[in-house]
CSV table of C-alpha atoms in Angstrom, one decimal:
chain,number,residue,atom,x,y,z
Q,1,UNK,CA,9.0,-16.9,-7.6
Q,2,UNK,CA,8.6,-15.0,-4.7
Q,3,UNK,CA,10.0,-11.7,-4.1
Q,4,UNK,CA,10.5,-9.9,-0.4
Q,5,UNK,CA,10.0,-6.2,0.1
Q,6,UNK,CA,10.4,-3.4,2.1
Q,7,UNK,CA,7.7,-0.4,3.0
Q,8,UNK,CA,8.5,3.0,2.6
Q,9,UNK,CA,5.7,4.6,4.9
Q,10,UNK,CA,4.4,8.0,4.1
Q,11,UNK,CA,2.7,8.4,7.3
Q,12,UNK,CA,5.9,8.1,9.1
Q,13,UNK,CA,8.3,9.7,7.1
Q,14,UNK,CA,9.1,13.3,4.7
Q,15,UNK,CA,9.7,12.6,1.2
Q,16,UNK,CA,13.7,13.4,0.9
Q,17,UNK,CA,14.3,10.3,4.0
Q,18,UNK,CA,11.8,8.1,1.5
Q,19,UNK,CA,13.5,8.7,-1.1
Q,20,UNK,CA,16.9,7.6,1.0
Q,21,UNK,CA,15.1,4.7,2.5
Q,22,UNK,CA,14.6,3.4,-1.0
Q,23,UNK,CA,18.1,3.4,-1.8
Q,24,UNK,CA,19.1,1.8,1.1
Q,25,UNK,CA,16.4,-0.9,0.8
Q,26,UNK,CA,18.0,-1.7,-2.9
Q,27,UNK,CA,21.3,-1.9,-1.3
Q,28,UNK,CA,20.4,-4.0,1.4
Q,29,UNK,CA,19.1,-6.4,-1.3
Q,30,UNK,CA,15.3,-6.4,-0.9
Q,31,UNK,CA,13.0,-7.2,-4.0
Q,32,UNK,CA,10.7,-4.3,-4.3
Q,33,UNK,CA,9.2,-1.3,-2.7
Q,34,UNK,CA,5.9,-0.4,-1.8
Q,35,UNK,CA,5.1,3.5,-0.7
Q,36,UNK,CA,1.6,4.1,1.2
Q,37,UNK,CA,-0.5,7.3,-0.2
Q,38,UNK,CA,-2.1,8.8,2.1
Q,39,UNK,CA,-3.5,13.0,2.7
Q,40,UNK,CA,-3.2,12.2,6.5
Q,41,UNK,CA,-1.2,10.4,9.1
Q,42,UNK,CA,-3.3,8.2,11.1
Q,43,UNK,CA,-1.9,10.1,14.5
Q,44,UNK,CA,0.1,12.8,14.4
Q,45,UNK,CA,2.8,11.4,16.1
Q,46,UNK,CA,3.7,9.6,13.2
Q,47,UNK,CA,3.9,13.1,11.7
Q,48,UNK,CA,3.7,13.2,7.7
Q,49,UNK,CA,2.0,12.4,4.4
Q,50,UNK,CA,3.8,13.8,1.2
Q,51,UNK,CA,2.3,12.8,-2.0
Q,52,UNK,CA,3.2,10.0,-3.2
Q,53,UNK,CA,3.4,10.8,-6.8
Q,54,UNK,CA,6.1,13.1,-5.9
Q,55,UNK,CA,7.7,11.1,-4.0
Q,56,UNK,CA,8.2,8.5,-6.8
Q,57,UNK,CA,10.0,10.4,-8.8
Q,58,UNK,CA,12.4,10.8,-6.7
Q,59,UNK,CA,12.6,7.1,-6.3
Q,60,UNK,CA,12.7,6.3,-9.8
Q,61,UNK,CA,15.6,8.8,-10.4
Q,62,UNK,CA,17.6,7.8,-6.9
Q,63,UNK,CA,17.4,3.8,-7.3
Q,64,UNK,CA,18.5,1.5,-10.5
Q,65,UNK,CA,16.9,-2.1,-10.6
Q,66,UNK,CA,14.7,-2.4,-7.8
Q,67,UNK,CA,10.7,-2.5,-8.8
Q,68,UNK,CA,7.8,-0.6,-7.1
Q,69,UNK,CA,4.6,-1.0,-5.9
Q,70,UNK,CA,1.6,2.2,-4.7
Q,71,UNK,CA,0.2,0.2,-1.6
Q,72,UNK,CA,-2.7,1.0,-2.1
Q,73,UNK,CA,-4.3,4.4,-3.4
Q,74,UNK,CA,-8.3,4.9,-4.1
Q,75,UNK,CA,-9.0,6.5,-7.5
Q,76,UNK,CA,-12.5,7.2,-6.6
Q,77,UNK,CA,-12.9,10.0,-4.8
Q,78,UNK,CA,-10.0,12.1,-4.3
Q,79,UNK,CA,-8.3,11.1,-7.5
Q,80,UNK,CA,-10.7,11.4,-10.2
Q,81,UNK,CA,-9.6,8.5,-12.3
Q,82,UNK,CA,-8.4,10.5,-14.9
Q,83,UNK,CA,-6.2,12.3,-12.6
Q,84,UNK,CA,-5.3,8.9,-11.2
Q,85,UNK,CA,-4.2,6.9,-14.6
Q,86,UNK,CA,-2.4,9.5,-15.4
Q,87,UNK,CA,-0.3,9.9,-12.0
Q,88,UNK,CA,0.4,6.2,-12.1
Q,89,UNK,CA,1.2,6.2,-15.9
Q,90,UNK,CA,3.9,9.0,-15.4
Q,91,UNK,CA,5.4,6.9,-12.7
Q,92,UNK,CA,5.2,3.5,-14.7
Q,93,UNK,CA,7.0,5.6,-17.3
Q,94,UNK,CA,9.7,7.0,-15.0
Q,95,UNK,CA,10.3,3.3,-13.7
Q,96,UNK,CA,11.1,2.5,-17.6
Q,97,UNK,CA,12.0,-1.3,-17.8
Q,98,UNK,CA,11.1,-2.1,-14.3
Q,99,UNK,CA,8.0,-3.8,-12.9
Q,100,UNK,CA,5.4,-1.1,-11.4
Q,101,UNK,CA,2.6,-2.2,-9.6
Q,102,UNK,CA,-0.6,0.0,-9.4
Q,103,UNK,CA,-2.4,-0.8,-5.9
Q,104,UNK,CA,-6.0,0.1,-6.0
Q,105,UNK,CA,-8.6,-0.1,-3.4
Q,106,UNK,CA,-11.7,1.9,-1.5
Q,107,UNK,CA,-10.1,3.9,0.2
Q,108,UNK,CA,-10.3,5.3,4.0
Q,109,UNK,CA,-12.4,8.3,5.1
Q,110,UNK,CA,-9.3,9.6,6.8
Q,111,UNK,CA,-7.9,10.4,3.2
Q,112,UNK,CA,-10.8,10.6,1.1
Q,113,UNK,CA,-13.2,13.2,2.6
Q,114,UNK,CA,-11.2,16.2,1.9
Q,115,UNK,CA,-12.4,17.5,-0.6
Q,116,UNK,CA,-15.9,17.1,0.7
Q,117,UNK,CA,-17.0,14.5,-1.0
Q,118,UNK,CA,-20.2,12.4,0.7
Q,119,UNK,CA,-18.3,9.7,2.1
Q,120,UNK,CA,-20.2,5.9,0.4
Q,121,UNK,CA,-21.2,2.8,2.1
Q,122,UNK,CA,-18.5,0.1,1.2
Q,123,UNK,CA,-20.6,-1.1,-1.5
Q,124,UNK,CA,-20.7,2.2,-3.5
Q,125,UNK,CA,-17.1,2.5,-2.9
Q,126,UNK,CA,-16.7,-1.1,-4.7
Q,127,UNK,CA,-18.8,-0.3,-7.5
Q,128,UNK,CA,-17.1,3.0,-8.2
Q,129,UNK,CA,-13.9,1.3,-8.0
Q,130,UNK,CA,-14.8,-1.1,-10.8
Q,131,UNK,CA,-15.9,2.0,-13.2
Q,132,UNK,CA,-12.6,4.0,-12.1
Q,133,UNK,CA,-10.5,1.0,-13.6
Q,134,UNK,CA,-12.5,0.8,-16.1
Q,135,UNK,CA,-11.6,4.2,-17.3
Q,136,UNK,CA,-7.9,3.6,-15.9
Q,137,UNK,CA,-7.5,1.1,-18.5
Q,138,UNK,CA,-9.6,2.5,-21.4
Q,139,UNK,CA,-6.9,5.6,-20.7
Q,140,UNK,CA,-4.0,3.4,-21.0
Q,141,UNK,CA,-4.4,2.5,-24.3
Q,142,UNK,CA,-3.2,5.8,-25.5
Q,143,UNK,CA,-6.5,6.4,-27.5
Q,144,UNK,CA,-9.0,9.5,-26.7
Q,145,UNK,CA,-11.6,8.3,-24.2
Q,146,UNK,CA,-15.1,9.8,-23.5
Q,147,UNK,CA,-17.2,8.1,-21.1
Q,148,UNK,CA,-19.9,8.8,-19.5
Q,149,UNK,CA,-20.9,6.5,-16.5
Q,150,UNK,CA,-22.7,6.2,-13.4
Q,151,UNK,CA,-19.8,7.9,-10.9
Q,152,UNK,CA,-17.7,9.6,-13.6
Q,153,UNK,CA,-17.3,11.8,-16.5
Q,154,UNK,CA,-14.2,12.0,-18.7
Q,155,UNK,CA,-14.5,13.9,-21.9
Q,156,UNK,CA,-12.2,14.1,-25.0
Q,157,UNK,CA,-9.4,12.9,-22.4
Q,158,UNK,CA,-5.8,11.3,-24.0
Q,159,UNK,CA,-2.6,10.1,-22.3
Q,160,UNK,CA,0.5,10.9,-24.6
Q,161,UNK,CA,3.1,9.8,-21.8
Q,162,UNK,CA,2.3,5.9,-21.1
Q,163,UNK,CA,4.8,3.3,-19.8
Q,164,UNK,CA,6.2,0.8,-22.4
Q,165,UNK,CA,4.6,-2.2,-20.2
Q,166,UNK,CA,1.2,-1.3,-18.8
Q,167,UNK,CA,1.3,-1.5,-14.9
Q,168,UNK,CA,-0.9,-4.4,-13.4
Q,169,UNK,CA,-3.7,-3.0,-11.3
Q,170,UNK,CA,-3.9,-5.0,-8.1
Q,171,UNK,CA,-6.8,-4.6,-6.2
Q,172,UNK,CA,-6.7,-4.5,-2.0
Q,173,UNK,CA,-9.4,-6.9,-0.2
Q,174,UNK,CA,-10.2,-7.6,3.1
Q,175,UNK,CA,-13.4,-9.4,3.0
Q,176,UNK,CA,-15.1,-12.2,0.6
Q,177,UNK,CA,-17.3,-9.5,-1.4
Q,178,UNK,CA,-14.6,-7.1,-2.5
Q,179,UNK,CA,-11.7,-10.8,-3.1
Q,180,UNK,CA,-14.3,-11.7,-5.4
Q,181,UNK,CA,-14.6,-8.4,-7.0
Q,182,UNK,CA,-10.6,-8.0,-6.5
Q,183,UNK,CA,-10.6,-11.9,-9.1
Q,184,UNK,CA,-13.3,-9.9,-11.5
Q,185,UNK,CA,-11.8,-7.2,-12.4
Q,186,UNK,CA,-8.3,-6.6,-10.9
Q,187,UNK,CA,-4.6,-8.3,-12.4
Q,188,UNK,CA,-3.6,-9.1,-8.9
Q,189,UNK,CA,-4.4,-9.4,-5.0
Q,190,UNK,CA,-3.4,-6.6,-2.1
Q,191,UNK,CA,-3.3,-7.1,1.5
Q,192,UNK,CA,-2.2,-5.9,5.0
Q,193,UNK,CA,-1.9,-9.3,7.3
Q,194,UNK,CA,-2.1,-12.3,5.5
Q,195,UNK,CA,-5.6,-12.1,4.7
Q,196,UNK,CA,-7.2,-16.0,4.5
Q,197,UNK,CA,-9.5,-14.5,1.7
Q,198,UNK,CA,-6.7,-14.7,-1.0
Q,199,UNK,CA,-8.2,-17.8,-0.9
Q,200,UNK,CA,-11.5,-16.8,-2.3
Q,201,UNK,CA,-9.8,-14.6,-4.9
Q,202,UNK,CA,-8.1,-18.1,-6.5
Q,203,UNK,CA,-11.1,-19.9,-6.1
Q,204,UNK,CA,-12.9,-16.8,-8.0
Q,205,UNK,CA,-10.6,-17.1,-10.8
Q,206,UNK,CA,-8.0,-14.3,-9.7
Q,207,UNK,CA,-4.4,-14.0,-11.4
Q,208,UNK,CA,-1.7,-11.6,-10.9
Q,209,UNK,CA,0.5,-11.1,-8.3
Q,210,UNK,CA,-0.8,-11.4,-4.7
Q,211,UNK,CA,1.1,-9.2,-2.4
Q,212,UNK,CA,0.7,-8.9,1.5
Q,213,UNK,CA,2.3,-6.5,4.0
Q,214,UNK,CA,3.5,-7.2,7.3
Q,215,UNK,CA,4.3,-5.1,9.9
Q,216,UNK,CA,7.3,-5.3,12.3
Q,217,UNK,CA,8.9,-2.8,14.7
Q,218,UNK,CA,13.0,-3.8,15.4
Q,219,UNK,CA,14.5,-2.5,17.9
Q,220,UNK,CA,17.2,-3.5,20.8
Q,221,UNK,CA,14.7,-5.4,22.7
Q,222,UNK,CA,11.2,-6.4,22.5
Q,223,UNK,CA,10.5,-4.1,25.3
Q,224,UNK,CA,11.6,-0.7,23.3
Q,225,UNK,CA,9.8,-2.0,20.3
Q,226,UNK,CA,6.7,-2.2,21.7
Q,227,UNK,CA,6.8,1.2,23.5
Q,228,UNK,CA,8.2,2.4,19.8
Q,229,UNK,CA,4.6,0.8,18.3
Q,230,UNK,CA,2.1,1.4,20.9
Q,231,UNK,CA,3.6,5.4,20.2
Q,232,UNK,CA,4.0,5.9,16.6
Q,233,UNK,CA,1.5,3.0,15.5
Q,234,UNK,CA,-1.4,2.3,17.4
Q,235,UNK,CA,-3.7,2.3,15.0
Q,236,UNK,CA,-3.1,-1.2,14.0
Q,237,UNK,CA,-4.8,-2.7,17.4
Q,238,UNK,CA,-8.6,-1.2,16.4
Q,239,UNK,CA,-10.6,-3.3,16.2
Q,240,UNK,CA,-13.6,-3.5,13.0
Q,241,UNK,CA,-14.3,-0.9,10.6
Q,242,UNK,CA,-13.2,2.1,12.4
Q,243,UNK,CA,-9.8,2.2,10.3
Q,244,UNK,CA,-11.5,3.1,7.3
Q,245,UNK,CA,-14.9,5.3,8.9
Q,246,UNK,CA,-12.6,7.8,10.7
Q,247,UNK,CA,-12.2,11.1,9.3
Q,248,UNK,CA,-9.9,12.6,11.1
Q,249,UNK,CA,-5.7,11.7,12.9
Q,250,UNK,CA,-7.5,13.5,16.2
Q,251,UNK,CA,-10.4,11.0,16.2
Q,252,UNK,CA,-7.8,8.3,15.6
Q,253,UNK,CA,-5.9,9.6,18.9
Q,254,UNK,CA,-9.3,9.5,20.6
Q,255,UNK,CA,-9.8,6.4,19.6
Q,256,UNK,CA,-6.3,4.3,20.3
Q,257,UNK,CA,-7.0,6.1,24.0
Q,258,UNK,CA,-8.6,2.1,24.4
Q,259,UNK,CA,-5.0,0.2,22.8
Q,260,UNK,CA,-2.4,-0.5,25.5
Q,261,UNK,CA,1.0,-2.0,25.0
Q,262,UNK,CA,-0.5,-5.4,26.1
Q,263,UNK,CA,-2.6,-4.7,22.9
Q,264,UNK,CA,0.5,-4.2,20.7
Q,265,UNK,CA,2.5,-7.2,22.2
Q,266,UNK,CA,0.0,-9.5,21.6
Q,267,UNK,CA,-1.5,-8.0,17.9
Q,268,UNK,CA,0.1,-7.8,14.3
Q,269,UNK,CA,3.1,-6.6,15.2
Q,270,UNK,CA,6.4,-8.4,15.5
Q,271,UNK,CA,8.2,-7.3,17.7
Q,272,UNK,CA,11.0,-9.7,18.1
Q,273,UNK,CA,14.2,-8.5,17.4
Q,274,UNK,CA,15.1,-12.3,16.7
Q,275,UNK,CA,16.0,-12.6,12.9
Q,276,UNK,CA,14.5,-16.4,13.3
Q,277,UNK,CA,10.9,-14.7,13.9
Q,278,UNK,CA,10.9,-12.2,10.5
Q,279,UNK,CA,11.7,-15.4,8.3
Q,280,UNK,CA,9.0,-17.1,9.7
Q,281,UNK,CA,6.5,-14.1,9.3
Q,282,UNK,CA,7.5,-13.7,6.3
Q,283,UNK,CA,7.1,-17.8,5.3
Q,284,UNK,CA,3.6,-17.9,6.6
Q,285,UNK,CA,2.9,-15.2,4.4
Q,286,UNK,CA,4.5,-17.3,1.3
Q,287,UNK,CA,2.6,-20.6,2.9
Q,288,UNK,CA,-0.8,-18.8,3.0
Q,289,UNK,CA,-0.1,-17.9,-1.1
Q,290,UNK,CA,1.2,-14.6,-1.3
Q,291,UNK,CA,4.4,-14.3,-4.1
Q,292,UNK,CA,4.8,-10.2,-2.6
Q,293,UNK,CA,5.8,-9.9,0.6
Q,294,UNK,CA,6.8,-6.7,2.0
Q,295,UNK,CA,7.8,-5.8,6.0
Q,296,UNK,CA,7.0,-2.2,7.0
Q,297,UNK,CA,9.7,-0.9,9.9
Q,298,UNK,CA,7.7,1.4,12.5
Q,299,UNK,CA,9.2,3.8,14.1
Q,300,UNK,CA,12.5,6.0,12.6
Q,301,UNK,CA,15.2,3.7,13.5
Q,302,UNK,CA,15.1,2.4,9.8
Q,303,UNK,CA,18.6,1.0,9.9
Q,304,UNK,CA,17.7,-1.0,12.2
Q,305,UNK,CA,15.7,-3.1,10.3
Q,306,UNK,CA,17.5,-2.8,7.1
Q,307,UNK,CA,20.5,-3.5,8.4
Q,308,UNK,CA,19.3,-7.4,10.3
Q,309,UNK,CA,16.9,-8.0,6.8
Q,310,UNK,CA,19.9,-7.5,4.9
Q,311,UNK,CA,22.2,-9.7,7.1
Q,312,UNK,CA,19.9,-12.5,8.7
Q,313,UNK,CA,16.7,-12.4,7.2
Q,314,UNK,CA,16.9,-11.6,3.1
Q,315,UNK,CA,19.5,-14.9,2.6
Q,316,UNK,CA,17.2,-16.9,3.6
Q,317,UNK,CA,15.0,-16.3,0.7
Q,318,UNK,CA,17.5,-15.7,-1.8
């Protein structure tokens, strides 16, 4: 079965319109929600970052049936994953007999240096991630854990608030080394962009749900829309690894100096306001094997997007 969702984005947004925007999205009819943590924006014009594990609770208490997703967050460096499996735990909990899903992955500079940590190569960053669930799920069982591994420490440490249904831990990829590692030791597969290395995470055995999101900017015209991206979201049009190696939202802004509008027409972005165009973004998704799909609206015109998913664009997957 495959369920549609919609983005509640931390970088664009305070916490009290989230928490509004999550309402909305369950009126409008969508599936499930994922929320973005993040310390930083990725340019300041986009303009916030609340914590996320605040944020949920006032999800949780503000919406009735609709499930929710973290998309993603990095317990490695500035979560401890103690600190982590109990954040997600509380939130699993305060969900109660919905479906909470626990994005994982290895994180961005931009959000994990602050506490001035050495920032790891990619492959340190992979191999902490597999201890830090490791301990994630050795904490979930409710017993005391001690461990004492190669990048963490937890002593004597017990959860006494758990979820009824532990929450599957679905690990982001982007590339074949970390979709393999996603299929060893994750319970599901995470994505920005239909990523073709889903592919290698089923071939390495992966299960779980797959989810993937998309990015769309609706607005009256195509035109507005991309002025609205190439403003609040130009990040999306760099190119490599500079999205996770930059530490900073003012070396992001130096950086997007190089993406013009031409950049944003042409990229990930839809911007066609034509309801025809978001159902068949969202199919290819489905077609390349994704059962999660979720459509992030840039900019803050939010009803504008809610409004044509909920009349011409969820039906069509109902």
């Amino acid at each position: 079965m495959v369920e549609i969702g919609y983005t509640l984005s931390s970088e664009e947004h305070g916490p009290t319109d989230l928490v509004e925007y999550a309402q909305r999205a369950e009126e409008a009819g969508f599936d499930f929600l994922s929320v973005s943590d993040h310390y930083h924006p990725w340019v300041s014009a986009q303009g916030h970052s609340p914590f996320v594990w605040s944020t949920l609770g006032g999800v949780a208490t503000a919406t009735e049936s609709i499930d929710v997703g973290v998309g993603v967050s990095a317990p490695i460096l500035r979560f401890h994953p103690a600190i982590y499996a109990q954040a997600a735990a509380t939130a699993a909990a305060m969900f109660d007999d919905r479906e909470f899903y626990a994005g994982v992955g290895t994180g961005e500079n931009l959000n994990e240096h602050v506490l001035g940590d050495r920032w790891p190569a990619h492959a340190v960053r992979l191999e902490m991630l597999e201890e830090a669930i490791d301990v994630v799920r050795k904490l979930w069982t409710g017993r005391e854990v001690s461990h004492y591994g190669e990048h963490y420490t937890v002593e004597n440490a017990k959860l006494f608030t758990l979820p009824e249904e532990i929450p599957p831990i679905c690990v982001s990829a982007y590339g074949e080394r970390t979709a393999r590692a996603a299929a060893a030791f994750g319970d599901g597969f995470w994505s920005v962009g239909p990523q073709e290395v889903v592919d290698v995470w089923e071939d390495e055995g992966g299960e779980g749900p797959r989810f993937c999101q998309l990015q769309a900017c609706v607005a009256d015209d195509e035109d507005e829309a991309v002025a609205t991206a190439h403003e609040t979201w130009p990040n999306s049009a760099l190119p490599g690894e500079l999205s996770t190696e930059l530490a900073t939202p003012s070396l992001f802004e130096q950086a997007v100096e190089m993406v013009s509008e031409d950049d944003i027409a042409g990229g990930s972005i839809l911007t066609n306001p034509d309801p025809q165009a978001h159902i068949d973004s969202i199919q290819a998704a489905i077609d390349a094997g994704y059962d999660h799909v979720y459509t992030m609206q840039i900019g803050d015109d939010q009803a504008a997007m809610l409004d044509l998913y909920r009349e011409d664009v969820l039906p069509s997957f109902s």
